[in-house]
PDB file of C-alpha atoms in Angstrom:
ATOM      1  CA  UNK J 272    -122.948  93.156  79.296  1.00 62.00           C
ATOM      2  CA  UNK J 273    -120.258  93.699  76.769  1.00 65.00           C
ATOM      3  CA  UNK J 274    -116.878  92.100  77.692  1.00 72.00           C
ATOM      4  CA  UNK J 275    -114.526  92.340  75.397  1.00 75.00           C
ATOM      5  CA  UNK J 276    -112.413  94.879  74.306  1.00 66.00           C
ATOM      6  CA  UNK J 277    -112.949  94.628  70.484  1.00 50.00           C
ATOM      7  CA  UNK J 278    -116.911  94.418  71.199  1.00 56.00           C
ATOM      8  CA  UNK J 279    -116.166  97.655  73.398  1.00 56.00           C
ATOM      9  CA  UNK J 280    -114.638  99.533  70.948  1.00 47.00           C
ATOM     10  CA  UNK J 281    -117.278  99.039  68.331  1.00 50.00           C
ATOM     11  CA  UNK J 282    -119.892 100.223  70.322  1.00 57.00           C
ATOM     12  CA  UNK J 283    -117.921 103.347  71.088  1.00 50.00           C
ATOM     13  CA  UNK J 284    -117.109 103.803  67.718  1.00 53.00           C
ATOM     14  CA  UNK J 285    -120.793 103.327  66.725  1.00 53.00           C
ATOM     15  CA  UNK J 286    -121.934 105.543  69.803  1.00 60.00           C
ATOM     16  CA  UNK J 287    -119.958 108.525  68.530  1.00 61.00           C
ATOM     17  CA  UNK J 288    -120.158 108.025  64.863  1.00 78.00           C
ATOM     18  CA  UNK J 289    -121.746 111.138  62.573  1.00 90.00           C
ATOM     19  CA  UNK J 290    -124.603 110.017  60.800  1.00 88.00           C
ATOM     20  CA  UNK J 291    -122.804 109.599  57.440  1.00 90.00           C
ATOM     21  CA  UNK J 292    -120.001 107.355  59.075  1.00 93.00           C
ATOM     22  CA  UNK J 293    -123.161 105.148  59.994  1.00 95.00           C
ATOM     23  CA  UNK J 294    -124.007 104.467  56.509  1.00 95.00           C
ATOM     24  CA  UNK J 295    -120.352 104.354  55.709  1.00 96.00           C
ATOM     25  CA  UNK J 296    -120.115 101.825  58.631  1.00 97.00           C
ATOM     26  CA  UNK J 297    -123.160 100.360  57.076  1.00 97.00           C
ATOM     27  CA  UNK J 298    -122.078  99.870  53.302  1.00 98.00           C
ATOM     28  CA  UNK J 299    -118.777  98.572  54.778  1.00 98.00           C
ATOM     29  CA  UNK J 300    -120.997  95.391  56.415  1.00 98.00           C
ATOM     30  CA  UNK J 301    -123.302  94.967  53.388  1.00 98.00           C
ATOM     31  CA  UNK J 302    -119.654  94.859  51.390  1.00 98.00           C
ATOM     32  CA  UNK J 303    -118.261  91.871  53.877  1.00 98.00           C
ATOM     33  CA  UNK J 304    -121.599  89.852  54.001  1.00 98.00           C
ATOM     34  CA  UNK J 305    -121.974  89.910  49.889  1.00 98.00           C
ATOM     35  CA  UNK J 306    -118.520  88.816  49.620  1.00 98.00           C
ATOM     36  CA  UNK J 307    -118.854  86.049  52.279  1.00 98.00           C
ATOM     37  CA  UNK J 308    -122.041  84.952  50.461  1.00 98.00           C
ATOM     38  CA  UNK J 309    -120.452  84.698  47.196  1.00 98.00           C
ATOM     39  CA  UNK J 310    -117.766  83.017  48.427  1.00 98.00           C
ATOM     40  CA  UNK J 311    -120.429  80.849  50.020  1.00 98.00           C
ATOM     41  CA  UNK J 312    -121.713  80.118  46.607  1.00 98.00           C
ATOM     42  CA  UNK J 313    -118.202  79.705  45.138  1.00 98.00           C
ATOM     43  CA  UNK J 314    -117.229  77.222  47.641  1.00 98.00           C
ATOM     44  CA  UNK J 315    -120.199  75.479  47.651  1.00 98.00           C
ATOM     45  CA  UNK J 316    -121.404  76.301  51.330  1.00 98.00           C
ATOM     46  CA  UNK J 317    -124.653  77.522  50.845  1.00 98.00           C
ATOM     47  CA  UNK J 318    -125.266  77.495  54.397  1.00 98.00           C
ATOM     48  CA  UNK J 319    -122.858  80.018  54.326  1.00 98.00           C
ATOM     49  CA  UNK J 320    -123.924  81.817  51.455  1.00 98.00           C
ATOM     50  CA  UNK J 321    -127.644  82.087  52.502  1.00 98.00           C
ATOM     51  CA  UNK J 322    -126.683  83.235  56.252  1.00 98.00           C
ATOM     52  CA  UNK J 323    -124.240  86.139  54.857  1.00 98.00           C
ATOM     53  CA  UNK J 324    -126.434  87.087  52.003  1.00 98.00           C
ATOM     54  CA  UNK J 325    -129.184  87.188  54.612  1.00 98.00           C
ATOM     55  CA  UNK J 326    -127.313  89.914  56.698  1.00 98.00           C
ATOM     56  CA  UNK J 327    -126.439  91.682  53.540  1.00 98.00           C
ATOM     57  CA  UNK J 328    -130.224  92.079  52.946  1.00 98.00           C
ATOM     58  CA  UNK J 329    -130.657  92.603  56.543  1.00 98.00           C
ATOM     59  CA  UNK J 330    -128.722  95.831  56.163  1.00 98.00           C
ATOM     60  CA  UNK J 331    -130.290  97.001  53.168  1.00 98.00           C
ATOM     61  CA  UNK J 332    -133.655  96.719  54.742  1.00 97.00           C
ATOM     62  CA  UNK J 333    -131.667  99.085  57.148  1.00 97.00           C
ATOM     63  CA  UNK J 334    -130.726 101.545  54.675  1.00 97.00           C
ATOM     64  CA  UNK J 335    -133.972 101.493  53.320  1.00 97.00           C
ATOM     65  CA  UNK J 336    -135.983 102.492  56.382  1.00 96.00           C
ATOM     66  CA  UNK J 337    -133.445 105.477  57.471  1.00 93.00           C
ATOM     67  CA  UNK J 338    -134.579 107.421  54.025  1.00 94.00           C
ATOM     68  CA  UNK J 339    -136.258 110.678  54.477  1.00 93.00           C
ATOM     69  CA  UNK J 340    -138.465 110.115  51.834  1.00 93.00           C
ATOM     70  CA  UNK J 341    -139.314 113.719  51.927  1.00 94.00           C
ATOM     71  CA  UNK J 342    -136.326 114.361  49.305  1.00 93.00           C
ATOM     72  CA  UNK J 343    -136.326 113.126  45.722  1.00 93.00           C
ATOM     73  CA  UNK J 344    -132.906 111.567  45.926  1.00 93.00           C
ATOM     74  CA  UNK J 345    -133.965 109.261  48.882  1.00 94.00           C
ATOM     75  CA  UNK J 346    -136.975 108.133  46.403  1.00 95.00           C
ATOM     76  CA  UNK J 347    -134.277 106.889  44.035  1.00 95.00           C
ATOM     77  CA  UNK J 348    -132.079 105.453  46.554  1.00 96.00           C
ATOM     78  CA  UNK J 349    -134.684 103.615  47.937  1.00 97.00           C
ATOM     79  CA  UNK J 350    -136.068 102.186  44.565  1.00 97.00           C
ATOM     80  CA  UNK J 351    -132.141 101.347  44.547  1.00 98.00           C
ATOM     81  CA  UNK J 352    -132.060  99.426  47.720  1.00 98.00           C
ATOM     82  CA  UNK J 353    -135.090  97.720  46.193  1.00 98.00           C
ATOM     83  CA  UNK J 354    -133.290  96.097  43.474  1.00 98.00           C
ATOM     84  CA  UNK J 355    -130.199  95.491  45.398  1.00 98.00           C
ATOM     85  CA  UNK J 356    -132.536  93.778  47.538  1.00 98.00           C
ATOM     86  CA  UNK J 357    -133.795  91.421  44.832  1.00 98.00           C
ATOM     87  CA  UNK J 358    -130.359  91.113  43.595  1.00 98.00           C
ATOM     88  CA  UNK J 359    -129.232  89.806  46.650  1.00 98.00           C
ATOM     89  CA  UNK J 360    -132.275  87.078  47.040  1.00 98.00           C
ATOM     90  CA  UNK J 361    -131.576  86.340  43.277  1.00 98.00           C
ATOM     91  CA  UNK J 362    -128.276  85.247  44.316  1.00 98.00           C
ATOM     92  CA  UNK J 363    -129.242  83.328  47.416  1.00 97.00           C
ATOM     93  CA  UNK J 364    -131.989  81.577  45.475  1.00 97.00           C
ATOM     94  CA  UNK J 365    -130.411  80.592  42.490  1.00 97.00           C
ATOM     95  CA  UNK J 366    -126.697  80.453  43.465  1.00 97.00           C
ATOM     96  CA  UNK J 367    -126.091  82.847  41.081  1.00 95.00           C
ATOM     97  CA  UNK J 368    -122.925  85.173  41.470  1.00 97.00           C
ATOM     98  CA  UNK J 369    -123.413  87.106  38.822  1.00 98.00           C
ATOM     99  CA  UNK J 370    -126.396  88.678  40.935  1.00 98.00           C
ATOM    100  CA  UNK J 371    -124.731  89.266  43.884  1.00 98.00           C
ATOM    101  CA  UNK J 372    -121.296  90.878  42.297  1.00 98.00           C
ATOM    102  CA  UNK J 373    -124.065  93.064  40.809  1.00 98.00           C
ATOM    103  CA  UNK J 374    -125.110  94.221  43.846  1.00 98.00           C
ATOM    104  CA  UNK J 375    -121.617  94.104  45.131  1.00 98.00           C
ATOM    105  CA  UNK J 376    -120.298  96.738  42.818  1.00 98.00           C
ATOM    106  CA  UNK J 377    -123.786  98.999  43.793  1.00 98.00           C
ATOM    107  CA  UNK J 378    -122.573  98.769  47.727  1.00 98.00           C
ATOM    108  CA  UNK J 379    -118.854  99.642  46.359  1.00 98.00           C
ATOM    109  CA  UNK J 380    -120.089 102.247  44.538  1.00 98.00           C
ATOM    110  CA  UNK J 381    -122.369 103.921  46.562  1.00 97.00           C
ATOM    111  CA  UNK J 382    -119.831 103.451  49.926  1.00 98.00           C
ATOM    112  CA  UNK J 383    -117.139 105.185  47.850  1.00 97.00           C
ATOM    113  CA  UNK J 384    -119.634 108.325  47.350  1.00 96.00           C
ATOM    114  CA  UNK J 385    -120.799 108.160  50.541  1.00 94.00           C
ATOM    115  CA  UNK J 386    -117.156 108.846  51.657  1.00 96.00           C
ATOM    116  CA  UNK J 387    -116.562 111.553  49.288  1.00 95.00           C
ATOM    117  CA  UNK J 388    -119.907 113.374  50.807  1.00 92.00           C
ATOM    118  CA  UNK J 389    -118.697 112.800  54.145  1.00 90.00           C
ATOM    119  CA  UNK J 390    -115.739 114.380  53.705  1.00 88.00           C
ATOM    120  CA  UNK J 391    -117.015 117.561  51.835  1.00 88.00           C
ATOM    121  CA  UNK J 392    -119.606 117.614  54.588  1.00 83.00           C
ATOM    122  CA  UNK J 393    -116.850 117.864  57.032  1.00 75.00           C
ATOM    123  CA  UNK J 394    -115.136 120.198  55.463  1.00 76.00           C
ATOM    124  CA  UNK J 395    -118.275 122.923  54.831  1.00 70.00           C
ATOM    125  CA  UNK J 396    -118.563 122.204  58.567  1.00 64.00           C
ATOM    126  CA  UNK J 397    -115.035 123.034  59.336  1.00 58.00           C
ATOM    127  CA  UNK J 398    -115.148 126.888  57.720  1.00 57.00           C
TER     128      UNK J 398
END
């Protein structure tokens, strides 16, 4: 039983969310989680870093099983989401930042044209 109001809103907002607003929503988590892990890393908490870089990869593994792999560019993406993924682990293992800003600027990157689509998708919709 959800409670309270901020826990309420985000299941509304998830419940009536288009499909690209998901990933959107998605790539915005994978964002916060990398960053927490690095700073994790940074800070010396690897407790931290390996629980946040953990969801990160969580959400990938996400990403990776909504593909319709029935279209070439969902091949690529999910090759992608592959090395993100080992990015990610290369980061938790090894404490290595450089690995996970890697993979941070691939979640930036791909968030960013996920919002462009979105909104040309709307738009097509709209006429």
């Amino acid at each position: 039983m959800i409670t309270s109001p901020y826990d309420k809103y985000k299941q509304s907002s998830v419940q009536t969310s288009t499909p690209g607003q998901l990933v959107i929503m998605l790539y915005d988590g994978a964002i916060r989680f990398t960053k927490m892990g690095l700073e994790g890393i940074r800070t010396k908490d690897y407790s931290k870093a390996n629980v946040n870089l953990g969801k990160a990869q969580t959400i990938v593994s996400e990403l990776m099983s909504t593909l319709n792999l029935s279209y070439p560019v969902s091949k690529d993406l999910f090759s992608l989401y592959e090395y993100m993924n080992h990015l990610l682990i290369q980061a938790n293992i090894k404490k290595d930042i450089k690995h996970g800003e890697e993979a941070l600027g691939y979640f930036q990157e791909l968030r960013e044209t996920w919002v462009v689509a979105s909104k040309q998708a709307m738009g097509a919709s709209a006429q």
